[in-house]
PDB file of C-alpha atoms in Angstrom:
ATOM      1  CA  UNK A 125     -52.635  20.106  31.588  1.00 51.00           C
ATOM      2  CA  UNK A 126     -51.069  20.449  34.589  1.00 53.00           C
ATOM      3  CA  UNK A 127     -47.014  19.983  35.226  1.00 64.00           C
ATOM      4  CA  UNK A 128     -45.969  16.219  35.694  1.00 78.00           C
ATOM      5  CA  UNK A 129     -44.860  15.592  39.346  1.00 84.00           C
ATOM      6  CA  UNK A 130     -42.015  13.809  40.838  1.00 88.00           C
ATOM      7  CA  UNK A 131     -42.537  10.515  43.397  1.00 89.00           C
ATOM      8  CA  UNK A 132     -39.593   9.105  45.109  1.00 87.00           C
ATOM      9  CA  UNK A 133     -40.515   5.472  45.712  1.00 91.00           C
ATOM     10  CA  UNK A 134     -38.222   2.316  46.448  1.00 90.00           C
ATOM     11  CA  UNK A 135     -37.984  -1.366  44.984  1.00 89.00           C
ATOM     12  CA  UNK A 136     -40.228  -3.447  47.511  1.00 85.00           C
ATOM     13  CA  UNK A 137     -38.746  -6.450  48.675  1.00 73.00           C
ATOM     14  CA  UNK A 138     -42.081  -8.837  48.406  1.00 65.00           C
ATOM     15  CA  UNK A 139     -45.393  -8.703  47.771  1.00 67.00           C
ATOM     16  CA  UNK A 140     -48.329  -9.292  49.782  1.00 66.00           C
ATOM     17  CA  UNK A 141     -49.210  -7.795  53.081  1.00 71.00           C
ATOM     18  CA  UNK A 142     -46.245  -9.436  55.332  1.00 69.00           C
ATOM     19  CA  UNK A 143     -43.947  -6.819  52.150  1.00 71.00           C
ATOM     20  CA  UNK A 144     -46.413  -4.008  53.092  1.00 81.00           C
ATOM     21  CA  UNK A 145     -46.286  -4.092  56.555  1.00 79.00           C
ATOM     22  CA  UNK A 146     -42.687  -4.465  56.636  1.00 83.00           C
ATOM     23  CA  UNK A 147     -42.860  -0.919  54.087  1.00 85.00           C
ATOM     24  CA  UNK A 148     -44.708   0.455  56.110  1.00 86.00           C
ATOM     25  CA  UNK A 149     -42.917  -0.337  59.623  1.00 85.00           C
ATOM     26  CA  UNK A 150     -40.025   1.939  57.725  1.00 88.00           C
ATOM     27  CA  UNK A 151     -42.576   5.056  57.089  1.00 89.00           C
ATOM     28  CA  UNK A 152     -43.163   3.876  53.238  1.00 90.00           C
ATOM     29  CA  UNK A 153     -46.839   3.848  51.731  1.00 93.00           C
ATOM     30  CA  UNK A 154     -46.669   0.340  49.250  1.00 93.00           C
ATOM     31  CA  UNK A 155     -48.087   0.746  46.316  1.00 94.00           C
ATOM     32  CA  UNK A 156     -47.792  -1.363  42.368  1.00 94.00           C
ATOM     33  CA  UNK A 157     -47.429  -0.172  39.233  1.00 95.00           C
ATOM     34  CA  UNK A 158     -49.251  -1.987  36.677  1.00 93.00           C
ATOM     35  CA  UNK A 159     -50.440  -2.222  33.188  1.00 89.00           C
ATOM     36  CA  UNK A 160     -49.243  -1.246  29.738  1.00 84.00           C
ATOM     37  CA  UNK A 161     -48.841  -4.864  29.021  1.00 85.00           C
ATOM     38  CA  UNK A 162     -45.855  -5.203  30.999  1.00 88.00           C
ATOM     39  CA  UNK A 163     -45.470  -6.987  34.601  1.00 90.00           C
ATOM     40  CA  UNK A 164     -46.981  -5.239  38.074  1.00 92.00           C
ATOM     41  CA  UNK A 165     -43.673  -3.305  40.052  1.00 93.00           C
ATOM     42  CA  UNK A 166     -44.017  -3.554  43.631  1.00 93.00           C
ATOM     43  CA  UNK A 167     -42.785  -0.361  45.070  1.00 93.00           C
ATOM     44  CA  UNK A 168     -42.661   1.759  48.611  1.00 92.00           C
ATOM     45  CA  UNK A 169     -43.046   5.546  48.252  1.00 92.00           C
ATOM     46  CA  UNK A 170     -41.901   8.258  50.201  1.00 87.00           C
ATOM     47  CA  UNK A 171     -44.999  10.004  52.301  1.00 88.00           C
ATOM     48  CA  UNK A 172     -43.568  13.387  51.387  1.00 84.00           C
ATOM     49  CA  UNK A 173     -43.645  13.532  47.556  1.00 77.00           C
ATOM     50  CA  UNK A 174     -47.227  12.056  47.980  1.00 88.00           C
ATOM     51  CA  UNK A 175     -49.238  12.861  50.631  1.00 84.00           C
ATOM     52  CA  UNK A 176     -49.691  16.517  49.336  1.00 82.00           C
ATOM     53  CA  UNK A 177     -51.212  15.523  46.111  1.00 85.00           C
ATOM     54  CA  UNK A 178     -53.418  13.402  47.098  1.00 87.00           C
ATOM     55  CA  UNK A 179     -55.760  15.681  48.508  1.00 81.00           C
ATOM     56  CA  UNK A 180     -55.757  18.217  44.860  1.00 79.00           C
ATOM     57  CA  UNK A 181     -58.112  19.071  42.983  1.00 73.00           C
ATOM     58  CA  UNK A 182     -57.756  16.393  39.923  1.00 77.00           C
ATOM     59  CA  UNK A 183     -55.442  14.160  41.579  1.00 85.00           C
ATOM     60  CA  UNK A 184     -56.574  11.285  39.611  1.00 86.00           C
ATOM     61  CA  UNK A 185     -56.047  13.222  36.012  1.00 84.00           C
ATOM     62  CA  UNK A 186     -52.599  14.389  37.347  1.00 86.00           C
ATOM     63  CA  UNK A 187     -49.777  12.553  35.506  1.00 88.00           C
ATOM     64  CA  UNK A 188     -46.512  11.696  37.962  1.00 91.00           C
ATOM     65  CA  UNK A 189     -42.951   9.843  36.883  1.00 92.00           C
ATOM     66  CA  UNK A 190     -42.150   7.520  39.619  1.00 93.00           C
ATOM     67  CA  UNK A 191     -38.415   7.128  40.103  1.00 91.00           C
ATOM     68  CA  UNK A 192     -37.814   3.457  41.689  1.00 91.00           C
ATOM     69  CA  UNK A 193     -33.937   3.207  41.997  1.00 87.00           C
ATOM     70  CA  UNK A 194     -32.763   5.084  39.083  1.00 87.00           C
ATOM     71  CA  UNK A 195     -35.743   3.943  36.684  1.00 90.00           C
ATOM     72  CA  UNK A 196     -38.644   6.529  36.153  1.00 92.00           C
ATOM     73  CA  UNK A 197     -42.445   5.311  35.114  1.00 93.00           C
ATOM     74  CA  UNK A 198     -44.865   7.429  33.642  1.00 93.00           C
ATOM     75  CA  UNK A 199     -47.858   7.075  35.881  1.00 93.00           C
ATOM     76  CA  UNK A 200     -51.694   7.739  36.518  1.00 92.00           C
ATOM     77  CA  UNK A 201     -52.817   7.589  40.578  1.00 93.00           C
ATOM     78  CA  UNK A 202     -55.810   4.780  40.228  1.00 92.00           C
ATOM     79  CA  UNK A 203     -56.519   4.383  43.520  1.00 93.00           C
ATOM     80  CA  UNK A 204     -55.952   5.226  47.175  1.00 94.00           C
ATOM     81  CA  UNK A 205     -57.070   2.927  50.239  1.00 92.00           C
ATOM     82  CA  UNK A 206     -56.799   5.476  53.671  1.00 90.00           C
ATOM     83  CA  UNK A 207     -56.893   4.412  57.620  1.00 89.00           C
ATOM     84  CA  UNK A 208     -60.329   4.867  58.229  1.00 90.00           C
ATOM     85  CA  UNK A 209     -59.288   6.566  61.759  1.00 90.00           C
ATOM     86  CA  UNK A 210     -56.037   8.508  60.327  1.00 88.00           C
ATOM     87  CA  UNK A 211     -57.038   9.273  56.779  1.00 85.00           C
ATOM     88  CA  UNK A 212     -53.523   8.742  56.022  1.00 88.00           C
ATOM     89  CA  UNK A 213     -52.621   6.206  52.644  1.00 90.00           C
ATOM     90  CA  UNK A 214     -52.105   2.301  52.953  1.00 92.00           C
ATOM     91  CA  UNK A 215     -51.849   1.869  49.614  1.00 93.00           C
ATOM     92  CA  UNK A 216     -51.958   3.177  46.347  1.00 95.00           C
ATOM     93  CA  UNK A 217     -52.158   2.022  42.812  1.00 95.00           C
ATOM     94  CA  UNK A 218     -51.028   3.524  39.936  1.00 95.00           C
ATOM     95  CA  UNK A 219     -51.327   2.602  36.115  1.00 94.00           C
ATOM     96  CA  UNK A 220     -48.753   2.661  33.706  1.00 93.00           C
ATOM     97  CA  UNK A 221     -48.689   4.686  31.201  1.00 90.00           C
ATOM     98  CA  UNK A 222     -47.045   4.923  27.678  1.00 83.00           C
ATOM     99  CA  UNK A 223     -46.817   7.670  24.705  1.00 74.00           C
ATOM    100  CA  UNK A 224     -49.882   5.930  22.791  1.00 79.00           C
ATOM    101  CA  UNK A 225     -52.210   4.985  25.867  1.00 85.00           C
ATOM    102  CA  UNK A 226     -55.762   5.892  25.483  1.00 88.00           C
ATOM    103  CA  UNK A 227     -57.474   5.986  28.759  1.00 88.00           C
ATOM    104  CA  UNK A 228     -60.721   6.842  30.256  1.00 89.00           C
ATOM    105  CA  UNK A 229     -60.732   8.971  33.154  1.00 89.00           C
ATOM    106  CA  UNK A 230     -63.329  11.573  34.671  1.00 89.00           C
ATOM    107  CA  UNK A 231     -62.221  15.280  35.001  1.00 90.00           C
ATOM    108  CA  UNK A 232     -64.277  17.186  37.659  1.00 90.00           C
ATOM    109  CA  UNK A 233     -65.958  20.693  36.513  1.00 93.00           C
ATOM    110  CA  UNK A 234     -65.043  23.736  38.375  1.00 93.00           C
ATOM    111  CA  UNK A 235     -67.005  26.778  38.778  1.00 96.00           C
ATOM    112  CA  UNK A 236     -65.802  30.373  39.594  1.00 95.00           C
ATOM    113  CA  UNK A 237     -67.091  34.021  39.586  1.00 96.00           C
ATOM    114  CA  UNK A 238     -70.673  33.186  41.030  1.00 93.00           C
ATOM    115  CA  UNK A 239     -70.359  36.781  42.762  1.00 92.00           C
ATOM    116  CA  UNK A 240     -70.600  38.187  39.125  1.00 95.00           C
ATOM    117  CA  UNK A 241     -73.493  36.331  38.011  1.00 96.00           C
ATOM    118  CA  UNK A 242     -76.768  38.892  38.455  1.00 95.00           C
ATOM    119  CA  UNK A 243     -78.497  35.846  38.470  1.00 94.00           C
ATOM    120  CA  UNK A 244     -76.957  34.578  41.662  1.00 95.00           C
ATOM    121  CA  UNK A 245     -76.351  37.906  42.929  1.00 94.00           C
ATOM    122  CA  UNK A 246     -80.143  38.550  42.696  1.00 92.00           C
ATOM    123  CA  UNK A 247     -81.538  34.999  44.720  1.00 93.00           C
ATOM    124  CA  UNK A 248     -80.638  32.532  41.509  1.00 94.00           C
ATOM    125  CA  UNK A 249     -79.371  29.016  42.683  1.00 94.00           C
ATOM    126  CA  UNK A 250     -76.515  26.994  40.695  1.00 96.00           C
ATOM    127  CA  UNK A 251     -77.778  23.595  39.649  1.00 95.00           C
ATOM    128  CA  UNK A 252     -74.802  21.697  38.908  1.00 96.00           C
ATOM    129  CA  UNK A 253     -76.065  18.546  36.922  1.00 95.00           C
ATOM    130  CA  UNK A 254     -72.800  17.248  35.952  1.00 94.00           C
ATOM    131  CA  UNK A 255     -70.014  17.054  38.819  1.00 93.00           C
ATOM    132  CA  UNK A 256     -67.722  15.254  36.208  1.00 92.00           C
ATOM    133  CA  UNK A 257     -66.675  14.382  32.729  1.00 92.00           C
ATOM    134  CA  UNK A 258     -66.051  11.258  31.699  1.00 92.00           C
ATOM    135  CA  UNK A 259     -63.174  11.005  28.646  1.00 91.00           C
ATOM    136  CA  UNK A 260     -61.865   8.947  26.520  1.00 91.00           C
ATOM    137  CA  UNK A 261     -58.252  10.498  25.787  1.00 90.00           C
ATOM    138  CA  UNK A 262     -54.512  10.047  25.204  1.00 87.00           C
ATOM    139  CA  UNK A 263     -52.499  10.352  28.572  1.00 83.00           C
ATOM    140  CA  UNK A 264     -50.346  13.190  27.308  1.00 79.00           C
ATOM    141  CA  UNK A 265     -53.395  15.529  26.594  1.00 83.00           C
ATOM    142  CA  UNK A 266     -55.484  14.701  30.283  1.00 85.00           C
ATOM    143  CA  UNK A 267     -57.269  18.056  31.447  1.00 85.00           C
ATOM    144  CA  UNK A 268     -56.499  18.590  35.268  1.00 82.00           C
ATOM    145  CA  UNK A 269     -60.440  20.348  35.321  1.00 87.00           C
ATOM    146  CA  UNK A 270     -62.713  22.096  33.280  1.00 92.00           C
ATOM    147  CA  UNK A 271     -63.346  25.521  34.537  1.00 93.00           C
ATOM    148  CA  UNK A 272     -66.844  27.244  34.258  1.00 95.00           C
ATOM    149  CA  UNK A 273     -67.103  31.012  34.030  1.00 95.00           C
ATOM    150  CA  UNK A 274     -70.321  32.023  35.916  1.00 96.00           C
ATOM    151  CA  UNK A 275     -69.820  36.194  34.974  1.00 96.00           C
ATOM    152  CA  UNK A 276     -73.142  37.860  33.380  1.00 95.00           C
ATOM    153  CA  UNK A 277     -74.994  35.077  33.377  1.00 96.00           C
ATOM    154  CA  UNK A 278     -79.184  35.161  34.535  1.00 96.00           C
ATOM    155  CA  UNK A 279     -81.593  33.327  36.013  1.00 95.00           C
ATOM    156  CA  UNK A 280     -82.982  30.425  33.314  1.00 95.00           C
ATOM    157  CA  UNK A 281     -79.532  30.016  31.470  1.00 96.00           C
ATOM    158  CA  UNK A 282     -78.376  26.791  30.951  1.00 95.00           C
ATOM    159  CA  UNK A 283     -73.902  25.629  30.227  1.00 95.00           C
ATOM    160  CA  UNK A 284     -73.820  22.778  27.613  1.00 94.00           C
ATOM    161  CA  UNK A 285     -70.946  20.881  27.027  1.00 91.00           C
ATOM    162  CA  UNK A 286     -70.039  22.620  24.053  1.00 90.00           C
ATOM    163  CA  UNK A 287     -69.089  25.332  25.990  1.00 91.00           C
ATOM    164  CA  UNK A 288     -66.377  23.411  27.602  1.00 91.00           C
ATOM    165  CA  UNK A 289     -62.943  23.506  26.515  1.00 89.00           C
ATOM    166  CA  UNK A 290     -62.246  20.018  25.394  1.00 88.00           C
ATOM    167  CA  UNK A 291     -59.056  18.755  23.892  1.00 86.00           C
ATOM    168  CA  UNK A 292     -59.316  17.853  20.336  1.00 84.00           C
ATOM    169  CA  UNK A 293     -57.733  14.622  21.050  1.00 82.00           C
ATOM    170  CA  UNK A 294     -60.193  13.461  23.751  1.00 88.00           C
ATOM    171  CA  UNK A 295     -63.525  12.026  23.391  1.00 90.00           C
ATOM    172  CA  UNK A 296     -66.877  12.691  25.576  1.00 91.00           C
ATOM    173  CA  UNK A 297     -68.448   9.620  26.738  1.00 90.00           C
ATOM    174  CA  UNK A 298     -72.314  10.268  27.163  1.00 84.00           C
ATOM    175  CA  UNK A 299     -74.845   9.463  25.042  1.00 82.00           C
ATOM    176  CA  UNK A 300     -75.952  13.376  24.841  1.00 86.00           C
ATOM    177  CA  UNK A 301     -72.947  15.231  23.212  1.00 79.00           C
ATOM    178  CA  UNK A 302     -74.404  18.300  24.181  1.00 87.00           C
ATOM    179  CA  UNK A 303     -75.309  17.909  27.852  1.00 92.00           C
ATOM    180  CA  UNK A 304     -76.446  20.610  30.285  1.00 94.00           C
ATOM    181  CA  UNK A 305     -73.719  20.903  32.713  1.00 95.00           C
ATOM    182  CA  UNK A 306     -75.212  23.433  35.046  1.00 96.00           C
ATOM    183  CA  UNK A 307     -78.353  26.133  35.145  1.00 96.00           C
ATOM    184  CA  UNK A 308     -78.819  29.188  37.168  1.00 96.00           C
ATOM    185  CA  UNK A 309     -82.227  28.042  38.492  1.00 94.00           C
ATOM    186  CA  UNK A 310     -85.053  30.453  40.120  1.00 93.00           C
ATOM    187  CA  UNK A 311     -85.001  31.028  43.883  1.00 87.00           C
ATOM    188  CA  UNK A 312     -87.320  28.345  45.110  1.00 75.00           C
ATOM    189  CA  UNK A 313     -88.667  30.765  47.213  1.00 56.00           C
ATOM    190  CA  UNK A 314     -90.586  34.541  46.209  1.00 50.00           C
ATOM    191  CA  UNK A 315     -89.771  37.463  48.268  1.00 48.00           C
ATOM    192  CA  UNK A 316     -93.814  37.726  47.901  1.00 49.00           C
ATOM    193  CA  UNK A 317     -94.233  34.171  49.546  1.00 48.00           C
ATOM    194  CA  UNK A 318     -91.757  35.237  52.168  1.00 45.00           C
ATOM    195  CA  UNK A 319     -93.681  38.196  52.827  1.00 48.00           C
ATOM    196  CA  UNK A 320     -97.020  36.379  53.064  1.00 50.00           C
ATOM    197  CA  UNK A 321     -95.290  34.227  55.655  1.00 50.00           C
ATOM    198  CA  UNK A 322     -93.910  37.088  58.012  1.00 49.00           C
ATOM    199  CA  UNK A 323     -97.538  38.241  57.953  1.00 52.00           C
ATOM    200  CA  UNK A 324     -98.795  35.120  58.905  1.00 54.00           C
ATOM    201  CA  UNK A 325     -96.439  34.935  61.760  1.00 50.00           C
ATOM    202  CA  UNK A 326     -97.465  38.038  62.786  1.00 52.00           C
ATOM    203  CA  UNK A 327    -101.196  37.165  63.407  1.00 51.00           C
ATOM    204  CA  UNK A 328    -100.730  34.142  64.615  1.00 50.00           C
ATOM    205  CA  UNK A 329    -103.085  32.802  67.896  1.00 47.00           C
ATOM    206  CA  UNK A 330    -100.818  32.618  70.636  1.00 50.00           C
ATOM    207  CA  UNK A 331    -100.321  28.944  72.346  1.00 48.00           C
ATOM    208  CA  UNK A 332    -102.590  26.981  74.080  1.00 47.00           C
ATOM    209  CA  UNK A 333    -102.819  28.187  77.847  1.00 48.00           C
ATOM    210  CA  UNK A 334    -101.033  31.487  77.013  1.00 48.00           C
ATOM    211  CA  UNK A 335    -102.163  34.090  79.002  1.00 46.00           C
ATOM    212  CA  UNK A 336    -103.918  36.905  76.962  1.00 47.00           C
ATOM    213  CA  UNK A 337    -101.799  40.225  75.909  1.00 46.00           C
ATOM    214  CA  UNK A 338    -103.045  43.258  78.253  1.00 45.00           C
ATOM    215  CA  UNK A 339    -105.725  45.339  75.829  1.00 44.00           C
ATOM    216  CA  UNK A 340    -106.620  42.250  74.095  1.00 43.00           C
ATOM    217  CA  UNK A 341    -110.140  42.548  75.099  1.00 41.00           C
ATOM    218  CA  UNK A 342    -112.881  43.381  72.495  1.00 42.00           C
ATOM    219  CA  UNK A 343    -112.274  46.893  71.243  1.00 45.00           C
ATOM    220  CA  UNK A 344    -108.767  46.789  72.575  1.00 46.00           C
ATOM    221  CA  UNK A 345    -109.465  48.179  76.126  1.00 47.00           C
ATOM    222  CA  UNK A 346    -109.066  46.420  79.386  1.00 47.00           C
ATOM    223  CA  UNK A 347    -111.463  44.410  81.326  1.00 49.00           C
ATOM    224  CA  UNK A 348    -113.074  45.999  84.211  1.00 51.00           C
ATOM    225  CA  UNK A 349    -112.039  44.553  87.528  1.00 52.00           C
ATOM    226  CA  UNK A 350    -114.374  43.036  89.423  1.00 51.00           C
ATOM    227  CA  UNK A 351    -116.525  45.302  91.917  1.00 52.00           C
ATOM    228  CA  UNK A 352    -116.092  45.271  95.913  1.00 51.00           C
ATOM    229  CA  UNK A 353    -118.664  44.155  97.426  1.00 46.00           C
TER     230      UNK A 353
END
């Protein structure tokens, strides 16, 4: 699991949207803090200790201590509403986490070394069936991703989830506990059909009103002009 990050943030004044306008008018992104049984905390972050992570890799499994005037939180990003013109935040959520919570989250799958897979390297495709993983887990053991090692494998074999390194802690939810993540699938198409196809290119008729090639007369000589009279 990856290293917990630091968030600057601020106690917000109100609630509602005149409170995040006003955080925002000061270069703040508002954003709660809620759950754990305890009451929401409104709060204004600083675009700098935030901005960066939200476009990782796993941002959502990523755990992050919130410091709001001298009080941290243990935190999981929930959500992120963006300017539709900008991209930049509006809001975010987080959830509140403590030692015991159990939480379900989905942990993308990453996979590297295609180059050494002869099955790639020879026309395979990668099917990925499963983008993500949903767990059931305890915060403190979250994977940030579940890497995939593609090296030495062929055309026709198939990674299960058993292959995956999941925590002991953490549960899979799926109804198949052995799932096919991913397959190195067959080209879909034959160097033989691709062959067949330049051919068939090759001896094609040429297009309506085309004039014909010179020496395309029967036996491949010329017509004879016409004679003088």
């Amino acid at each position: 699991m990856a290293e917990t990050t630091k968030v600057v943030a601020k106690m917000r004044d109100r609630a509602g949207k005149g409170g995040a306008r006003s955080s925002r008018r000061e270069g703040l992104i508002p954003a709660v803090i809620y759950g754990d049984k305890q009451p929401p905390v409104m709060i204004a972050v600083e675009p700098k200790t935030i901005e960066r992570e939200i476009h990782k890799a796993g941002y959502f499994n990523h755990r992050m201590k919130i410091a709001v005037d001298g009080t941290d939180y243990d935190v999981l990003p929930r959500d992120v509403q963006v300017d539709p013109v900008t991209d930049k935040p509006l809001h975010l959520d987080f959830l509140r986490i403590g030692p015991d919570s159990i939480i379900t989250v989905q942990v993308p799958v990453r996979f590297r070394n295609e180059l050494a897979s002869p099955g790639i390297k020879r026309g395979g495709v990668l099917n990925v069936v499963l983008h993500e993983i949903t767990l059931r887990t305890r915060a403190d053991s979250i994977p940030e991703i579940f890497e995939v090692d593609l090296t030495g494998l062929e055309i026709g074999h198939s990674i299960h989830m058993s292959t995956l390194n999941i925590p002991e802690s953490a549960r899979v939810v799926t109804r198949d506990k052995n799932a096919t993540v991913a397959s190195i699938a067959a080209p879909t198409v034959t160097r033989e059909a691709a062959t067949t196809d330049a051919a068939g290119a090759d001896g094609a008729a040429p297009a309506a009103g085309a004039a014909p090639a010179a020496g395309a007369a029967a036996g491949g000589k010329a017509a004879p002009a016409p004679a003088k009279k």
